[in-house]
mmCIF file of C-alpha atoms in Angstrom:
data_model
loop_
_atom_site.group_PDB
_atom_site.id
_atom_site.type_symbol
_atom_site.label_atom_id
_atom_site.label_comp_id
_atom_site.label_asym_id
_atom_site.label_seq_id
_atom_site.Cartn_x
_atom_site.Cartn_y
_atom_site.Cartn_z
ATOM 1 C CA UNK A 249 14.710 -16.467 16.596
ATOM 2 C CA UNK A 250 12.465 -19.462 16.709
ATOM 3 C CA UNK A 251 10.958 -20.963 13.744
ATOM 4 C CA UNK A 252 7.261 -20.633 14.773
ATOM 5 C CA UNK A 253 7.663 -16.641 14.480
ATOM 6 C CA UNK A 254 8.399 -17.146 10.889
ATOM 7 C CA UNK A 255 5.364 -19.895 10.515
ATOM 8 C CA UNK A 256 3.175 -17.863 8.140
ATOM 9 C CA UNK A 257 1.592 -20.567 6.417
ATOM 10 C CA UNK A 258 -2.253 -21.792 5.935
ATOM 11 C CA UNK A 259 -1.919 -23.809 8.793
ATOM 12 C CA UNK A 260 -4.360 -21.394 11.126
ATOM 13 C CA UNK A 261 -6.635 -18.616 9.672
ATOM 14 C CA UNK A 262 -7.289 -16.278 12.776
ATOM 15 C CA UNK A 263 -7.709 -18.250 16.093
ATOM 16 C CA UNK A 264 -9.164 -21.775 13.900
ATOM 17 C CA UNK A 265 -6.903 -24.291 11.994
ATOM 18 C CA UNK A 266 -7.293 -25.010 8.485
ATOM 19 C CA UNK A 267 -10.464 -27.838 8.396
ATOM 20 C CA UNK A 268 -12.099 -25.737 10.901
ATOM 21 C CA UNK A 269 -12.009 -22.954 9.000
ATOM 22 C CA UNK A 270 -13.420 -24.965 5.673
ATOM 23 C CA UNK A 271 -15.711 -26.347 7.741
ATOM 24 C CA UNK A 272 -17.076 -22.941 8.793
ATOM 25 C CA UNK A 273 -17.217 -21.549 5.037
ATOM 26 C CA UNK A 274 -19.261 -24.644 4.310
ATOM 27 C CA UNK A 275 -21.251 -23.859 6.678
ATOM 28 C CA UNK A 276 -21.827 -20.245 5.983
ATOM 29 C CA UNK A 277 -22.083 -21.479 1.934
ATOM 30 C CA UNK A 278 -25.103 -23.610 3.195
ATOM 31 C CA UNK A 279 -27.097 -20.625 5.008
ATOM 32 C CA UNK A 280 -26.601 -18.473 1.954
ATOM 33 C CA UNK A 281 -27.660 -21.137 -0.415
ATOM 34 C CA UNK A 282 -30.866 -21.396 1.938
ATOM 35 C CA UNK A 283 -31.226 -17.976 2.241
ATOM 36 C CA UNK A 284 -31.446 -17.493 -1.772
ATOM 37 C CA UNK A 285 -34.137 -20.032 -1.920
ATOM 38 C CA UNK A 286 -35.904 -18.300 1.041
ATOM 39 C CA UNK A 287 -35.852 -15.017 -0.682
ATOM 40 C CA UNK A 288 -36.603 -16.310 -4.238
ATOM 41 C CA UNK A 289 -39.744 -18.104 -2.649
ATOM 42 C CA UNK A 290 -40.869 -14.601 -1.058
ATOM 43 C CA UNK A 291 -40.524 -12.879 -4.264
ATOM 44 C CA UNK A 292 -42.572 -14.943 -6.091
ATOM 45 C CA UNK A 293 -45.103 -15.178 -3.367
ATOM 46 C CA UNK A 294 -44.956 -11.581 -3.558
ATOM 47 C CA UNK A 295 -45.735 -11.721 -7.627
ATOM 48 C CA UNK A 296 -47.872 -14.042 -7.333
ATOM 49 C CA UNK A 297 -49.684 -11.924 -4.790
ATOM 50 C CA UNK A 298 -49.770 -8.788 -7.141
ATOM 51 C CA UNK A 299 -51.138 -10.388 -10.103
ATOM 52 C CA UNK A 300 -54.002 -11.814 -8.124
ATOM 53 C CA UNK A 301 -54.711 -8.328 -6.287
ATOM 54 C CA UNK A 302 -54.210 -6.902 -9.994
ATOM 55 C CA UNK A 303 -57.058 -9.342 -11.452
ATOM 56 C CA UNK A 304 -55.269 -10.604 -14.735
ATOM 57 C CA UNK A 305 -55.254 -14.273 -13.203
ATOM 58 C CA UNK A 306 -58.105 -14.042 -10.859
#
């Protein structure tokens, strides 16, 4: 038996190696951190909305 059956270490992570696989978490860290703003901005948009259809603040 050849060594590279028993390779089982972090060296690849499905068909990427190891940076490209950091490097595509990073990336997928980045569009949630932009989606969070996104949807924080909505809801408050959304609040602010309400309490100017409800009249207290205009």
């Amino acid at each position: 038996m050849s060594e590279q059956e028993f390779d089982m270490g972090p060296k690849k992570i499905g068909d990427l190696s190891l940076e490209e696989s950091r490097a595509v978490r990073a990336r997928q860290a980045g569009r949630s951190r932009v989606m969070a703003v996104v949807l924080f901005g909505l809801c408050a948009l959304f609040f602010a909305i309400t309490i100017v259809k409800v009249g207290v603040w205009g």
